[in-house]
mmCIF file of N, CA and C in Angstrom:
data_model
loop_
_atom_site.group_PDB
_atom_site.id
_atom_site.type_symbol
_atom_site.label_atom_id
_atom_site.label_comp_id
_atom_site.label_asym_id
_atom_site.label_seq_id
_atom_site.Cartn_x
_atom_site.Cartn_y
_atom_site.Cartn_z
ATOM 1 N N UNK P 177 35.304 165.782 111.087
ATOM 2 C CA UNK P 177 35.936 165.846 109.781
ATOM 3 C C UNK P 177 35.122 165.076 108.759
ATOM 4 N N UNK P 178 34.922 165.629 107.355
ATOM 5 C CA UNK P 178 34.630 165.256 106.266
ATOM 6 C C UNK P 178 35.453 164.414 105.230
ATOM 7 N N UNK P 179 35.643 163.466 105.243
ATOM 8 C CA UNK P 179 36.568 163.007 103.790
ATOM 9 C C UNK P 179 35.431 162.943 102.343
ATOM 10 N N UNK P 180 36.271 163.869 101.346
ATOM 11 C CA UNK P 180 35.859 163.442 100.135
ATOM 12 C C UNK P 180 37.110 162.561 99.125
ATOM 13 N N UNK P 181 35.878 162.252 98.607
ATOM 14 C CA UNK P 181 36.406 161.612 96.887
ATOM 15 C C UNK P 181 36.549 162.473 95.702
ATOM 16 N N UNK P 182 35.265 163.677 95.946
ATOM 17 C CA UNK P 182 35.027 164.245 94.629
ATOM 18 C C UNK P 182 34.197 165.406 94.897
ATOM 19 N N UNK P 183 34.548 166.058 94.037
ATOM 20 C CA UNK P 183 34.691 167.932 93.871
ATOM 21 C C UNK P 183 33.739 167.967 92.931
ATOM 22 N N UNK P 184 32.187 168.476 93.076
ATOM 23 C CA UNK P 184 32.019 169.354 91.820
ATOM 24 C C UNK P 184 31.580 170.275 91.849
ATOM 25 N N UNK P 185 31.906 171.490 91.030
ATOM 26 C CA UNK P 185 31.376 172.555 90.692
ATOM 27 C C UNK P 185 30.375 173.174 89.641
ATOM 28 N N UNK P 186 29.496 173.093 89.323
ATOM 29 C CA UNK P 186 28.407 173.318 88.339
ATOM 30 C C UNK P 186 27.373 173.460 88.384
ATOM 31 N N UNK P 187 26.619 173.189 87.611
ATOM 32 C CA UNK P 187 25.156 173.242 87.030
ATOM 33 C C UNK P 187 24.822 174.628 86.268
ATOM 34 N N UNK P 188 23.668 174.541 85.994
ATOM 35 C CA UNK P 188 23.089 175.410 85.589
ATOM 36 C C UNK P 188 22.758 177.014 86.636
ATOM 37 N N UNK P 189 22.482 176.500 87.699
ATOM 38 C CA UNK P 189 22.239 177.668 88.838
ATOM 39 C C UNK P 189 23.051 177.813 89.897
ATOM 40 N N UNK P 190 24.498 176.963 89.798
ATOM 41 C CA UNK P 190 25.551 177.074 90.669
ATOM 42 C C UNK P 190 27.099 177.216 89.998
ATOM 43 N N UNK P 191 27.163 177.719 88.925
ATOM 44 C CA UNK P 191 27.741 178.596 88.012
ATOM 45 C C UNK P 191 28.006 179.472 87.081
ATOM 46 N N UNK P 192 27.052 180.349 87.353
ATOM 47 C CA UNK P 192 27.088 181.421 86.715
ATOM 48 C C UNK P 192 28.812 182.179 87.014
ATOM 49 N N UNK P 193 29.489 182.960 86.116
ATOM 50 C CA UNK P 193 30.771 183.729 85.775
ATOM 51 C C UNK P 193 30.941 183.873 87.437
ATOM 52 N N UNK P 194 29.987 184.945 88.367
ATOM 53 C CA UNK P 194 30.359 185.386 89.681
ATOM 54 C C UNK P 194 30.507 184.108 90.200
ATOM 55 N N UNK P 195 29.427 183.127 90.327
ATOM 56 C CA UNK P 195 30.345 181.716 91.239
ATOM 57 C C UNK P 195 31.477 181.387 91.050
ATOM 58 N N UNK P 196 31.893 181.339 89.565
ATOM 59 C CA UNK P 196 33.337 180.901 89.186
ATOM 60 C C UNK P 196 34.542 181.607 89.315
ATOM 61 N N UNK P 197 34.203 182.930 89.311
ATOM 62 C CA UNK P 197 35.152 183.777 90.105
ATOM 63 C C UNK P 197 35.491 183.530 91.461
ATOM 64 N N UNK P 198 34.375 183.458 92.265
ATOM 65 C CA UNK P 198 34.496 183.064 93.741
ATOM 66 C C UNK P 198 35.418 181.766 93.985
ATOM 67 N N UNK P 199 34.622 180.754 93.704
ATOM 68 C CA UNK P 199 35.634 180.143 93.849
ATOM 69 C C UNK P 199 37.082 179.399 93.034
ATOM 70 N N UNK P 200 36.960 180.086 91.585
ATOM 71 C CA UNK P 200 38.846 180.263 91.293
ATOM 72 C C UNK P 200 39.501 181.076 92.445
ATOM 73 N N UNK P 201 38.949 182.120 93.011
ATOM 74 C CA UNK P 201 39.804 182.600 94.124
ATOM 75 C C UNK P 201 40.240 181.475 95.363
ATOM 76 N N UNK P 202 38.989 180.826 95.651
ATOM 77 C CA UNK P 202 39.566 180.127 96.995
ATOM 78 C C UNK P 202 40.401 178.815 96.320
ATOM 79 N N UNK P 203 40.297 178.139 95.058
ATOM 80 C CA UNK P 203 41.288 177.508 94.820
ATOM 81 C C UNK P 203 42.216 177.987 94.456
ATOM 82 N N UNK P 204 42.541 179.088 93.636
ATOM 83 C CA UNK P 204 44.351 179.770 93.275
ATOM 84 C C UNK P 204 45.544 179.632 94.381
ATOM 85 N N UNK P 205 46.572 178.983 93.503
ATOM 86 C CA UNK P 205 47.686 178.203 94.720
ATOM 87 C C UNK P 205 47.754 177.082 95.427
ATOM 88 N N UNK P 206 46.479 176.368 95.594
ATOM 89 C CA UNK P 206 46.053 174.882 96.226
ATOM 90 C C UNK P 206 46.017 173.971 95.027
ATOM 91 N N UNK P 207 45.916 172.568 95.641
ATOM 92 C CA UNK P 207 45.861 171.737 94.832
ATOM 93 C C UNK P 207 44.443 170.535 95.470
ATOM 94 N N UNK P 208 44.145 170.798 94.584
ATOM 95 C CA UNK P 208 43.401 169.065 94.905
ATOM 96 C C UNK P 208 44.052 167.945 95.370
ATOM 97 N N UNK P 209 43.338 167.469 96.497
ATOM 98 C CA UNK P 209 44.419 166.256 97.365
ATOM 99 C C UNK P 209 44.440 165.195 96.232
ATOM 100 N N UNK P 210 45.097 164.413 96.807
ATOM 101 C CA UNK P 210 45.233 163.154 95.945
ATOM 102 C C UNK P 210 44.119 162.108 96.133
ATOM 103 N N UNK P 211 44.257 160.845 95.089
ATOM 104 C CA UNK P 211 42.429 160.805 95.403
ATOM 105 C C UNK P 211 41.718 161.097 95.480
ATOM 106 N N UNK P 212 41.359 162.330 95.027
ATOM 107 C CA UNK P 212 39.846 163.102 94.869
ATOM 108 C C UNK P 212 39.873 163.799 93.196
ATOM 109 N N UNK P 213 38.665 163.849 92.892
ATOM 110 C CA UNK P 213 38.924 163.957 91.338
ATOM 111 C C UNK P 213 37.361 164.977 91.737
ATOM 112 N N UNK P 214 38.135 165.684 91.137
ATOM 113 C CA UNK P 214 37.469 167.268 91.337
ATOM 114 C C UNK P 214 37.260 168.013 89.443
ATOM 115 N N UNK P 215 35.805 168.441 89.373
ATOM 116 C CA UNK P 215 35.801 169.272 88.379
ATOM 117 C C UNK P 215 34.719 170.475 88.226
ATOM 118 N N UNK P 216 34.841 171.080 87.259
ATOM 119 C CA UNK P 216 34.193 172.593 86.521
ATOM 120 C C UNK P 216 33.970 172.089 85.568
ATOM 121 N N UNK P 217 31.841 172.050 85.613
ATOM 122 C CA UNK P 217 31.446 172.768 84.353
ATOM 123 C C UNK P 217 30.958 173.526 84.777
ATOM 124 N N UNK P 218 31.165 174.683 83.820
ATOM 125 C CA UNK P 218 30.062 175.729 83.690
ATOM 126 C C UNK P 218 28.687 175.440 83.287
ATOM 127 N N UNK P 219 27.810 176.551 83.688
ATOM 128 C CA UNK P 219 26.731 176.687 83.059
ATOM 129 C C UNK P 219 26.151 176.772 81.935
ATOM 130 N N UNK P 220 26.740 177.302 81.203
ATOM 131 C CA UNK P 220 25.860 177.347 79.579
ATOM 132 C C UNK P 220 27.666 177.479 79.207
ATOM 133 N N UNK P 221 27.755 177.419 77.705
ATOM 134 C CA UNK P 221 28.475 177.728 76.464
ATOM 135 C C UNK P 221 29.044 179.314 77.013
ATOM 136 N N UNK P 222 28.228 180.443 76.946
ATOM 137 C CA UNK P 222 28.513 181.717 77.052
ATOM 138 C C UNK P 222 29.483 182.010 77.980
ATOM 139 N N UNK P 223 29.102 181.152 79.850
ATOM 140 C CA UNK P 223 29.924 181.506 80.530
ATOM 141 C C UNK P 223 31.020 180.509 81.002
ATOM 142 N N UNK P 224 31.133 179.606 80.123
ATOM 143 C CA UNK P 224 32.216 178.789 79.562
ATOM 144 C C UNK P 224 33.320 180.042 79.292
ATOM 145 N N UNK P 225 32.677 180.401 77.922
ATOM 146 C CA UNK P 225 33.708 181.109 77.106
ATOM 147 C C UNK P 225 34.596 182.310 77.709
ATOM 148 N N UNK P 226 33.171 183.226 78.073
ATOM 149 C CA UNK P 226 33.598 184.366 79.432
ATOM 150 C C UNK P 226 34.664 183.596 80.178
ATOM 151 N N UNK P 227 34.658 182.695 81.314
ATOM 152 C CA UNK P 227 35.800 181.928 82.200
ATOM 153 C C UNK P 227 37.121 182.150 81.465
ATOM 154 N N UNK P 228 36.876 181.342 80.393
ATOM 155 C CA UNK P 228 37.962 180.794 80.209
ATOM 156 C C UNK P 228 38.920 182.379 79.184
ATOM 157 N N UNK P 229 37.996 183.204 79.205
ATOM 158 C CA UNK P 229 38.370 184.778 78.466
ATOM 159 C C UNK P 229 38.784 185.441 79.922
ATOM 160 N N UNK P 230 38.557 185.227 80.523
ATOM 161 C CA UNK P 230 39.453 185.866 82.131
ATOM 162 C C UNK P 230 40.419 184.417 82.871
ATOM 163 N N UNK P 231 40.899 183.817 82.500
ATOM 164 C CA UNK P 231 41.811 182.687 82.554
ATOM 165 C C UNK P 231 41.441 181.699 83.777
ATOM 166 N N UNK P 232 39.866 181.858 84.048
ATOM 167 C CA UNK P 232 39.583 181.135 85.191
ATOM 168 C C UNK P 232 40.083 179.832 84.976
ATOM 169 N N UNK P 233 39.571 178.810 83.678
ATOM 170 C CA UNK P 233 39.852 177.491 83.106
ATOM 171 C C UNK P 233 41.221 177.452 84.050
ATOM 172 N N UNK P 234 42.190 177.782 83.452
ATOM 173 C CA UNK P 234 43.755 177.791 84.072
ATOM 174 C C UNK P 234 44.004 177.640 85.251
ATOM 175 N N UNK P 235 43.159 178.470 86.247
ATOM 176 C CA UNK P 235 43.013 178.348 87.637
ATOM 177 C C UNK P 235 42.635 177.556 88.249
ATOM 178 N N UNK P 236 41.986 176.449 87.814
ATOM 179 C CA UNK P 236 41.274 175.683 87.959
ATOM 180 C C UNK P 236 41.988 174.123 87.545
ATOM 181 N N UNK P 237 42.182 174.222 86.319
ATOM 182 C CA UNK P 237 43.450 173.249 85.921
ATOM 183 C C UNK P 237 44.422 173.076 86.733
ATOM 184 N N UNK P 238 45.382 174.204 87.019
ATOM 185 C CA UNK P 238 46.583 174.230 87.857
ATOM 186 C C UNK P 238 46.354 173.939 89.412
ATOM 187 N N UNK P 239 45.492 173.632 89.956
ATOM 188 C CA UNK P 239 44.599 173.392 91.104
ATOM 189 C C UNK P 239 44.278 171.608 91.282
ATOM 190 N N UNK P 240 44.177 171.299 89.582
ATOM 191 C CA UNK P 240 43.861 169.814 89.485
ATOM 192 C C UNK P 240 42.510 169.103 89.094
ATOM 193 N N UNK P 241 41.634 170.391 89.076
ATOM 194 C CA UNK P 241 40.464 170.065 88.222
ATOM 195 C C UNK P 241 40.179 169.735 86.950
ATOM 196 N N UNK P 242 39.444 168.874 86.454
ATOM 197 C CA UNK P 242 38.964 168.951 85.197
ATOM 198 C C UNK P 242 37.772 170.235 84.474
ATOM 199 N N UNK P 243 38.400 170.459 83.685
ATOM 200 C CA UNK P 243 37.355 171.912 82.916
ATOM 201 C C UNK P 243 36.679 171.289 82.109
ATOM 202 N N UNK P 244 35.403 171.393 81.834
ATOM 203 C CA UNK P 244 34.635 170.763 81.201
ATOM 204 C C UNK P 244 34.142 171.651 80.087
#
């Protein structure tokens, strides 16, 4: 077993729109444990905007992440 502290999702070449789709799916309905502080940035501005224009942001929020 692994224990974490902290979640991240980003960069420049590990979020593009299809990563963030992928995994809003495997988080939708879960939550981030307690004690762990988990977040999303996107990659650029563009697929910021895209995300959050298909309600990924939300999915992600309601999960317990920070959207950046």
């Amino acid at each position: 077993d692994v224990s974490l502290d902290r979640v991240f999702i980003g960069s420049c070449t590990n979020s593009r729109l299809e990563d963030l789709r992928a995994a809003a799916a495997t988080v939708r309905g879960r939550q981030v444990a307690s004690g762990v502080r988990a977040m999303v940035v996107p990659g650029s501005g563009l697929v910021k905007v895209a995300a959050e224009a298909e309600g990924l942001d939300q999915v992600f929020r309601d999960a317990g992440f920070e959207w950046r």
